[in-house]
């Protein structure tokens, strides 16, 4: 993770955003030496959300608390594919 002071980031914001978006580099914006915000690629957030949803599913499955889902057949019918 790259850290840069907010004051220095002002003049480089466009470049920093592109670095975060295209290289999946996380850039920490610091204020008086403390991380105040992060620039993160949307894909990284989507990956975290997917991993969290999967972990939640696995936890509920292990606990036996999964609710009834929709079968692939039913989803296909709902989408007009079957």
PDB file of N, CA and C in Angstrom:
ATOM      1  N   UNK A   1       0.858  -1.173   0.000  1.00  0.00           N
ATOM      2  CA  UNK A   1       0.000   0.000   0.000  1.00  0.00           C
ATOM      3  C   UNK A   1       0.900   1.230   0.000  1.00  0.00           C
ATOM      4  N   UNK A   2       0.562   2.140  -0.881  1.00  0.00           N
ATOM      5  CA  UNK A   2       1.292   3.402  -0.986  1.00  0.00           C
ATOM      6  C   UNK A   2       0.606   4.441  -0.108  1.00  0.00           C
ATOM      7  N   UNK A   3       1.386   5.169   0.669  1.00  0.00           N
ATOM      8  CA  UNK A   3       0.834   6.248   1.493  1.00  0.00           C
ATOM      9  C   UNK A   3       1.294   7.588   0.935  1.00  0.00           C
ATOM     10  N   UNK A   4       0.361   8.530   0.908  1.00  0.00           N
ATOM     11  CA  UNK A   4       0.687   9.877   0.441  1.00  0.00           C
ATOM     12  C   UNK A   4      -0.136  10.880   1.240  1.00  0.00           C
ATOM     13  N   UNK A   5       0.493  11.963   1.609  1.00  0.00           N
ATOM     14  CA  UNK A   5      -0.202  13.002   2.375  1.00  0.00           C
ATOM     15  C   UNK A   5      -1.280  13.650   1.503  1.00  0.00           C
ATOM     16  N   UNK A   6      -2.389  13.997   2.120  1.00  0.00           N
ATOM     17  CA  UNK A   6      -3.485  14.639   1.398  1.00  0.00           C
ATOM     18  C   UNK A   6      -2.987  15.881   0.671  1.00  0.00           C
ATOM     19  N   UNK A   7      -2.145  16.656   1.330  1.00  0.00           N
ATOM     20  CA  UNK A   7      -1.644  17.889   0.715  1.00  0.00           C
ATOM     21  C   UNK A   7      -0.865  17.594  -0.561  1.00  0.00           C
ATOM     22  N   UNK A   8      -0.107  16.519  -0.590  1.00  0.00           N
ATOM     23  CA  UNK A   8       0.652  16.144  -1.787  1.00  0.00           C
ATOM     24  C   UNK A   8      -0.249  15.489  -2.827  1.00  0.00           C
ATOM     25  N   UNK A   9      -1.285  14.827  -2.382  1.00  0.00           N
ATOM     26  CA  UNK A   9      -2.181  14.109  -3.297  1.00  0.00           C
ATOM     27  C   UNK A   9      -3.029  15.053  -4.138  1.00  0.00           C
ATOM     28  N   UNK A  10      -3.278  16.244  -3.636  1.00  0.00           N
ATOM     29  CA  UNK A  10      -4.139  17.193  -4.367  1.00  0.00           C
ATOM     30  C   UNK A  10      -3.688  17.383  -5.811  1.00  0.00           C
ATOM     31  N   UNK A  11      -2.411  17.592  -6.001  1.00  0.00           N
ATOM     32  CA  UNK A  11      -1.901  17.864  -7.345  1.00  0.00           C
ATOM     33  C   UNK A  11      -1.746  16.596  -8.188  1.00  0.00           C
ATOM     34  N   UNK A  12      -1.887  15.432  -7.559  1.00  0.00           N
ATOM     35  CA  UNK A  12      -1.687  14.156  -8.254  1.00  0.00           C
ATOM     36  C   UNK A  12      -2.954  13.310  -8.289  1.00  0.00           C
ATOM     37  N   UNK A  13      -4.083  13.877  -7.920  1.00  0.00           N
ATOM     38  CA  UNK A  13      -5.291  13.074  -7.715  1.00  0.00           C
ATOM     39  C   UNK A  13      -5.656  12.234  -8.936  1.00  0.00           C
ATOM     40  N   UNK A  14      -5.646  12.820 -10.100  1.00  0.00           N
ATOM     41  CA  UNK A  14      -6.000  12.066 -11.308  1.00  0.00           C
ATOM     42  C   UNK A  14      -5.109  10.853 -11.497  1.00  0.00           C
ATOM     43  N   UNK A  15      -3.807  11.036 -11.356  1.00  0.00           N
ATOM     44  CA  UNK A  15      -2.857   9.939 -11.499  1.00  0.00           C
ATOM     45  C   UNK A  15      -3.069   8.880 -10.421  1.00  0.00           C
ATOM     46  N   UNK A  16      -3.297   9.316  -9.197  1.00  0.00           N
ATOM     47  CA  UNK A  16      -3.510   8.369  -8.098  1.00  0.00           C
ATOM     48  C   UNK A  16      -4.768   7.533  -8.315  1.00  0.00           C
ATOM     49  N   UNK A  17      -5.824   8.173  -8.776  1.00  0.00           N
ATOM     50  CA  UNK A  17      -7.073   7.451  -9.039  1.00  0.00           C
ATOM     51  C   UNK A  17      -6.850   6.423 -10.145  1.00  0.00           C
ATOM     52  N   UNK A  18      -6.164   6.815 -11.213  1.00  0.00           N
ATOM     53  CA  UNK A  18      -5.895   5.866 -12.303  1.00  0.00           C
ATOM     54  C   UNK A  18      -5.041   4.699 -11.826  1.00  0.00           C
ATOM     55  N   UNK A  19      -4.049   4.975 -10.976  1.00  0.00           N
ATOM     56  CA  UNK A  19      -3.214   3.893 -10.436  1.00  0.00           C
ATOM     57  C   UNK A  19      -4.065   2.913  -9.638  1.00  0.00           C
ATOM     58  N   UNK A  20      -4.940   3.439  -8.817  1.00  0.00           N
ATOM     59  CA  UNK A  20      -5.802   2.565  -8.013  1.00  0.00           C
ATOM     60  C   UNK A  20      -6.749   1.772  -8.905  1.00  0.00           C
ATOM     61  N   UNK A  21      -7.314   2.419  -9.892  1.00  0.00           N
ATOM     62  CA  UNK A  21      -8.306   1.768 -10.747  1.00  0.00           C
ATOM     63  C   UNK A  21      -7.701   0.708 -11.655  1.00  0.00           C
ATOM     64  N   UNK A  22      -6.544   0.996 -12.237  1.00  0.00           N
ATOM     65  CA  UNK A  22      -6.010   0.108 -13.261  1.00  0.00           C
ATOM     66  C   UNK A  22      -5.012  -0.922 -12.751  1.00  0.00           C
ATOM     67  N   UNK A  23      -4.313  -0.618 -11.695  1.00  0.00           N
ATOM     68  CA  UNK A  23      -3.301  -1.566 -11.209  1.00  0.00           C
ATOM     69  C   UNK A  23      -3.740  -2.255  -9.927  1.00  0.00           C
ATOM     70  N   UNK A  24      -4.948  -1.926  -9.469  1.00  0.00           N
ATOM     71  CA  UNK A  24      -5.471  -2.485  -8.213  1.00  0.00           C
ATOM     72  C   UNK A  24      -4.570  -2.138  -7.025  1.00  0.00           C
ATOM     73  N   UNK A  25      -3.825  -1.060  -7.153  1.00  0.00           N
ATOM     74  CA  UNK A  25      -2.972  -0.570  -6.065  1.00  0.00           C
ATOM     75  C   UNK A  25      -3.841   0.196  -5.077  1.00  0.00           C
ATOM     76  N   UNK A  26      -3.682  -0.084  -3.801  1.00  0.00           N
ATOM     77  CA  UNK A  26      -4.390   0.676  -2.781  1.00  0.00           C
ATOM     78  C   UNK A  26      -3.511   1.848  -2.362  1.00  0.00           C
ATOM     79  N   UNK A  27      -4.093   3.031  -2.376  1.00  0.00           N
ATOM     80  CA  UNK A  27      -3.358   4.241  -2.023  1.00  0.00           C
ATOM     81  C   UNK A  27      -4.004   4.849  -0.785  1.00  0.00           C
ATOM     82  N   UNK A  28      -3.210   4.984   0.259  1.00  0.00           N
ATOM     83  CA  UNK A  28      -3.691   5.551   1.516  1.00  0.00           C
ATOM     84  C   UNK A  28      -3.396   7.044   1.539  1.00  0.00           C
ATOM     85  N   UNK A  29      -4.431   7.821   1.765  1.00  0.00           N
ATOM     86  CA  UNK A  29      -4.274   9.265   1.916  1.00  0.00           C
ATOM     87  C   UNK A  29      -4.132   9.546   3.407  1.00  0.00           C
ATOM     88  N   UNK A  30      -3.052  10.215   3.753  1.00  0.00           N
ATOM     89  CA  UNK A  30      -2.782  10.450   5.165  1.00  0.00           C
ATOM     90  C   UNK A  30      -3.001  11.911   5.533  1.00  0.00           C
ATOM     91  N   UNK A  31      -3.411  12.107   6.773  1.00  0.00           N
ATOM     92  CA  UNK A  31      -3.620  13.437   7.329  1.00  0.00           C
ATOM     93  C   UNK A  31      -2.837  13.484   8.635  1.00  0.00           C
ATOM     94  N   UNK A  32      -1.805  14.284   8.659  1.00  0.00           N
ATOM     95  CA  UNK A  32      -0.922  14.381   9.835  1.00  0.00           C
ATOM     96  C   UNK A  32      -0.368  13.007  10.220  1.00  0.00           C
ATOM     97  N   UNK A  33      -0.002  12.229   9.209  1.00  0.00           N
ATOM     98  CA  UNK A  33       0.639  10.940   9.440  1.00  0.00           C
ATOM     99  C   UNK A  33      -0.296   9.777   9.695  1.00  0.00           C
ATOM    100  N   UNK A  34      -1.593  10.025   9.741  1.00  0.00           N
ATOM    101  CA  UNK A  34      -2.570   8.960   9.985  1.00  0.00           C
ATOM    102  C   UNK A  34      -3.406   8.720   8.733  1.00  0.00           C
ATOM    103  N   UNK A  35      -3.655   7.468   8.421  1.00  0.00           N
ATOM    104  CA  UNK A  35      -4.463   7.148   7.244  1.00  0.00           C
ATOM    105  C   UNK A  35      -5.873   7.688   7.458  1.00  0.00           C
ATOM    106  N   UNK A  36      -6.308   8.529   6.516  1.00  0.00           N
ATOM    107  CA  UNK A  36      -7.624   9.154   6.606  1.00  0.00           C
ATOM    108  C   UNK A  36      -8.606   8.551   5.602  1.00  0.00           C
ATOM    109  N   UNK A  37      -8.088   8.057   4.476  1.00  0.00           N
ATOM    110  CA  UNK A  37      -8.952   7.497   3.437  1.00  0.00           C
ATOM    111  C   UNK A  37      -8.116   6.605   2.532  1.00  0.00           C
ATOM    112  N   UNK A  38      -8.806   5.747   1.801  1.00  0.00           N
ATOM    113  CA  UNK A  38      -8.134   4.866   0.852  1.00  0.00           C
ATOM    114  C   UNK A  38      -8.712   5.058  -0.536  1.00  0.00           C
ATOM    115  N   UNK A  39      -7.840   5.034  -1.530  1.00  0.00           N
ATOM    116  CA  UNK A  39      -8.264   4.956  -2.919  1.00  0.00           C
ATOM    117  C   UNK A  39      -8.108   3.498  -3.322  1.00  0.00           C
ATOM    118  N   UNK A  40      -9.229   2.879  -3.686  1.00  0.00           N
ATOM    119  CA  UNK A  40      -9.233   1.449  -3.979  1.00  0.00           C
ATOM    120  C   UNK A  40     -10.025   1.214  -5.260  1.00  0.00           C
ATOM    121  N   UNK A  41      -9.548   0.297  -6.075  1.00  0.00           N
ATOM    122  CA  UNK A  41     -10.243  -0.066  -7.299  1.00  0.00           C
ATOM    123  C   UNK A  41     -11.626  -0.621  -6.977  1.00  0.00           C
ATOM    124  N   UNK A  42     -12.642  -0.265  -7.746  1.00  0.00           N
ATOM    125  CA  UNK A  42     -13.965  -0.847  -7.527  1.00  0.00           C
ATOM    126  C   UNK A  42     -13.927  -2.378  -7.621  1.00  0.00           C
ATOM    127  N   UNK A  43     -13.038  -2.917  -8.452  1.00  0.00           N
ATOM    128  CA  UNK A  43     -12.951  -4.379  -8.591  1.00  0.00           C
ATOM    129  C   UNK A  43     -12.499  -5.015  -7.281  1.00  0.00           C
ATOM    130  N   UNK A  44     -11.611  -4.351  -6.559  1.00  0.00           N
ATOM    131  CA  UNK A  44     -11.163  -4.879  -5.260  1.00  0.00           C
ATOM    132  C   UNK A  44     -12.345  -4.946  -4.295  1.00  0.00           C
ATOM    133  N   UNK A  45     -13.161  -3.909  -4.275  1.00  0.00           N
ATOM    134  CA  UNK A  45     -14.335  -3.896  -3.398  1.00  0.00           C
ATOM    135  C   UNK A  45     -15.308  -4.996  -3.807  1.00  0.00           C
ATOM    136  N   UNK A  46     -15.533  -5.162  -5.110  1.00  0.00           N
ATOM    137  CA  UNK A  46     -16.429  -6.221  -5.580  1.00  0.00           C
ATOM    138  C   UNK A  46     -15.898  -7.598  -5.172  1.00  0.00           C
ATOM    139  N   UNK A  47     -14.587  -7.792  -5.280  1.00  0.00           N
ATOM    140  CA  UNK A  47     -13.986  -9.063  -4.862  1.00  0.00           C
ATOM    141  C   UNK A  47     -14.189  -9.299  -3.367  1.00  0.00           C
ATOM    142  N   UNK A  48     -14.021  -8.255  -2.549  1.00  0.00           N
ATOM    143  CA  UNK A  48     -14.250  -8.376  -1.105  1.00  0.00           C
ATOM    144  C   UNK A  48     -15.715  -8.719  -0.822  1.00  0.00           C
ATOM    145  N   UNK A  49     -16.631  -8.053  -1.516  1.00  0.00           N
ATOM    146  CA  UNK A  49     -18.055  -8.313  -1.305  1.00  0.00           C
ATOM    147  C   UNK A  49     -18.404  -9.748  -1.690  1.00  0.00           C
ATOM    148  N   UNK A  50     -17.836 -10.236  -2.803  1.00  0.00           N
ATOM    149  CA  UNK A  50     -18.069 -11.627  -3.212  1.00  0.00           C
ATOM    150  C   UNK A  50     -17.533 -12.601  -2.170  1.00  0.00           C
ATOM    151  N   UNK A  51     -16.318 -12.335  -1.680  1.00  0.00           N
ATOM    152  CA  UNK A  51     -15.714 -13.211  -0.666  1.00  0.00           C
ATOM    153  C   UNK A  51     -16.533 -13.191   0.622  1.00  0.00           C
ATOM    154  N   UNK A  52     -17.027 -12.017   1.000  1.00  0.00           N
ATOM    155  CA  UNK A  52     -17.853 -11.910   2.199  1.00  0.00           C
ATOM    156  C   UNK A  52     -19.156 -12.680   2.035  1.00  0.00           C
ATOM    157  N   UNK A  53     -19.791 -12.554   0.882  1.00  0.00           N
ATOM    158  CA  UNK A  53     -21.049 -13.278   0.629  1.00  0.00           C
ATOM    159  C   UNK A  53     -20.809 -14.781   0.660  1.00  0.00           C
ATOM    160  N   UNK A  54     -19.719 -15.234   0.092  1.00  0.00           N
ATOM    161  CA  UNK A  54     -19.402 -16.658   0.103  1.00  0.00           C
ATOM    162  C   UNK A  54     -19.132 -17.147   1.520  1.00  0.00           C
ATOM    163  N   UNK A  55     -18.383 -16.372   2.292  1.00  0.00           N
ATOM    164  CA  UNK A  55     -18.100 -16.755   3.681  1.00  0.00           C
ATOM    165  C   UNK A  55     -19.394 -16.804   4.493  1.00  0.00           C
ATOM    166  N   UNK A  56     -20.290 -15.847   4.262  1.00  0.00           N
ATOM    167  CA  UNK A  56     -21.579 -15.834   4.952  1.00  0.00           C
ATOM    168  C   UNK A  56     -22.399 -17.071   4.578  1.00  0.00           C
ATOM    169  N   UNK A  57     -22.402 -17.420   3.306  1.00  0.00           N
ATOM    170  CA  UNK A  57     -23.110 -18.619   2.846  1.00  0.00           C
ATOM    171  C   UNK A  57     -22.531 -19.867   3.511  1.00  0.00           C
ATOM    172  N   UNK A  58     -21.209 -19.987   3.504  1.00  0.00           N
ATOM    173  CA  UNK A  58     -20.557 -21.157   4.106  1.00  0.00           C
ATOM    174  C   UNK A  58     -20.848 -21.243   5.605  1.00  0.00           C
ATOM    175  N   UNK A  59     -20.857 -20.090   6.289  1.00  0.00           N
ATOM    176  CA  UNK A  59     -21.167 -20.083   7.719  1.00  0.00           C
ATOM    177  C   UNK A  59     -22.582 -20.565   7.969  1.00  0.00           C
ATOM    178  N   UNK A  60     -23.539 -20.030   7.206  1.00  0.00           N
ATOM    179  CA  UNK A  60     -24.930 -20.431   7.384  1.00  0.00           C
ATOM    180  C   UNK A  60     -25.139 -21.894   7.019  1.00  0.00           C
ATOM    181  N   UNK A  61     -24.429 -22.355   6.005  1.00  0.00           N
ATOM    182  CA  UNK A  61     -24.507 -23.763   5.608  1.00  0.00           C
ATOM    183  C   UNK A  61     -23.995 -24.653   6.742  1.00  0.00           C
ATOM    184  N   UNK A  62     -22.860 -24.277   7.344  1.00  0.00           N
ATOM    185  CA  UNK A  62     -22.283 -25.054   8.438  1.00  0.00           C
ATOM    186  C   UNK A  62     -23.190 -25.053   9.666  1.00  0.00           C
ATOM    187  N   UNK A  63     -23.888 -23.932   9.896  1.00  0.00           N
ATOM    188  CA  UNK A  63     -24.805 -23.841  11.029  1.00  0.00           C
ATOM    189  C   UNK A  63     -26.142 -24.527  10.761  1.00  0.00           C
ATOM    190  N   UNK A  64     -26.403 -24.811   9.494  1.00  0.00           N
ATOM    191  CA  UNK A  64     -27.684 -25.408   9.124  1.00  0.00           C
ATOM    192  C   UNK A  64     -28.812 -24.386   9.106  1.00  0.00           C
ATOM    193  N   UNK A  65     -28.490 -23.125   8.872  1.00  0.00           N
ATOM    194  CA  UNK A  65     -29.514 -22.076   8.904  1.00  0.00           C
ATOM    195  C   UNK A  65     -29.810 -21.497   7.516  1.00  0.00           C
ATOM    196  N   UNK A  66     -29.424 -22.224   6.459  1.00  0.00           N
ATOM    197  CA  UNK A  66     -29.722 -21.740   5.110  1.00  0.00           C
ATOM    198  C   UNK A  66     -31.222 -21.814   4.854  1.00  0.00           C
ATOM    199  N   UNK A  67     -31.736 -20.782   4.228  1.00  0.00           N
ATOM    200  CA  UNK A  67     -33.133 -20.786   3.821  1.00  0.00           C
ATOM    201  C   UNK A  67     -33.231 -21.488   2.476  1.00  0.00           C
ATOM    202  N   UNK A  68     -34.428 -21.927   2.140  1.00  0.00           N
ATOM    203  CA  UNK A  68     -34.630 -22.582   0.856  1.00  0.00           C
ATOM    204  C   UNK A  68     -34.292 -21.593  -0.260  1.00  0.00           C
ATOM    205  N   UNK A  69     -33.573 -22.065  -1.261  1.00  0.00           N
ATOM    206  CA  UNK A  69     -33.185 -21.209  -2.377  1.00  0.00           C
ATOM    207  C   UNK A  69     -34.055 -21.481  -3.595  1.00  0.00           C
ATOM    208  N   UNK A  70     -33.669 -20.899  -4.702  1.00  0.00           N
ATOM    209  CA  UNK A  70     -34.366 -21.089  -5.964  1.00  0.00           C
ATOM    210  C   UNK A  70     -33.507 -21.988  -6.837  1.00  0.00           C
ATOM    211  N   UNK A  71     -34.107 -23.020  -7.390  1.00  0.00           N
ATOM    212  CA  UNK A  71     -33.363 -23.971  -8.209  1.00  0.00           C
ATOM    213  C   UNK A  71     -32.948 -23.331  -9.534  1.00  0.00           C
ATOM    214  N   UNK A  72     -31.959 -23.938 -10.160  1.00  0.00           N
ATOM    215  CA  UNK A  72     -31.513 -23.457 -11.462  1.00  0.00           C
ATOM    216  C   UNK A  72     -32.639 -23.544 -12.478  1.00  0.00           C
ATOM    217  N   UNK A  73     -33.414 -24.622 -12.407  1.00  0.00           N
ATOM    218  CA  UNK A  73     -34.560 -24.782 -13.312  1.00  0.00           C
ATOM    219  C   UNK A  73     -35.523 -23.623 -13.167  1.00  0.00           C
ATOM    220  N   UNK A  74     -35.855 -23.272 -11.928  1.00  0.00           N
ATOM    221  CA  UNK A  74     -36.810 -22.183 -11.683  1.00  0.00           C
ATOM    222  C   UNK A  74     -36.252 -20.840 -12.162  1.00  0.00           C
ATOM    223  N   UNK A  75     -34.989 -20.595 -11.920  1.00  0.00           N
ATOM    224  CA  UNK A  75     -34.372 -19.355 -12.395  1.00  0.00           C
ATOM    225  C   UNK A  75     -34.432 -19.306 -13.918  1.00  0.00           C
ATOM    226  N   UNK A  76     -34.153 -20.435 -14.568  1.00  0.00           N
ATOM    227  CA  UNK A  76     -34.235 -20.495 -16.028  1.00  0.00           C
ATOM    228  C   UNK A  76     -35.634 -20.171 -16.523  1.00  0.00           C
ATOM    229  N   UNK A  77     -36.644 -20.706 -15.853  1.00  0.00           N
ATOM    230  CA  UNK A  77     -38.031 -20.403 -16.229  1.00  0.00           C
ATOM    231  C   UNK A  77     -38.331 -18.924 -15.999  1.00  0.00           C
ATOM    232  N   UNK A  78     -37.861 -18.382 -14.887  1.00  0.00           N
ATOM    233  CA  UNK A  78     -38.112 -16.963 -14.573  1.00  0.00           C
ATOM    234  C   UNK A  78     -37.487 -16.059 -15.631  1.00  0.00           C
ATOM    235  N   UNK A  79     -36.367 -16.482 -16.179  1.00  0.00           N
ATOM    236  CA  UNK A  79     -35.683 -15.678 -17.185  1.00  0.00           C
ATOM    237  C   UNK A  79     -36.136 -16.013 -18.607  1.00  0.00           C
ATOM    238  N   UNK A  80     -37.097 -16.929 -18.726  1.00  0.00           N
ATOM    239  CA  UNK A  80     -37.600 -17.305 -20.030  1.00  0.00           C
ATOM    240  C   UNK A  80     -36.637 -18.154 -20.841  1.00  0.00           C
ATOM    241  N   UNK A  81     -35.748 -18.838 -20.149  1.00  0.00           N
ATOM    242  CA  UNK A  81     -34.738 -19.646 -20.836  1.00  0.00           C
ATOM    243  C   UNK A  81     -35.147 -21.109 -20.921  1.00  0.00           C
ATOM    244  N   UNK A  82     -36.212 -21.484 -20.263  1.00  0.00           N
ATOM    245  CA  UNK A  82     -36.642 -22.898 -20.268  1.00  0.00           C
ATOM    246  C   UNK A  82     -38.110 -22.970 -20.572  1.00  0.00           C
TER     247      UNK A  82
END
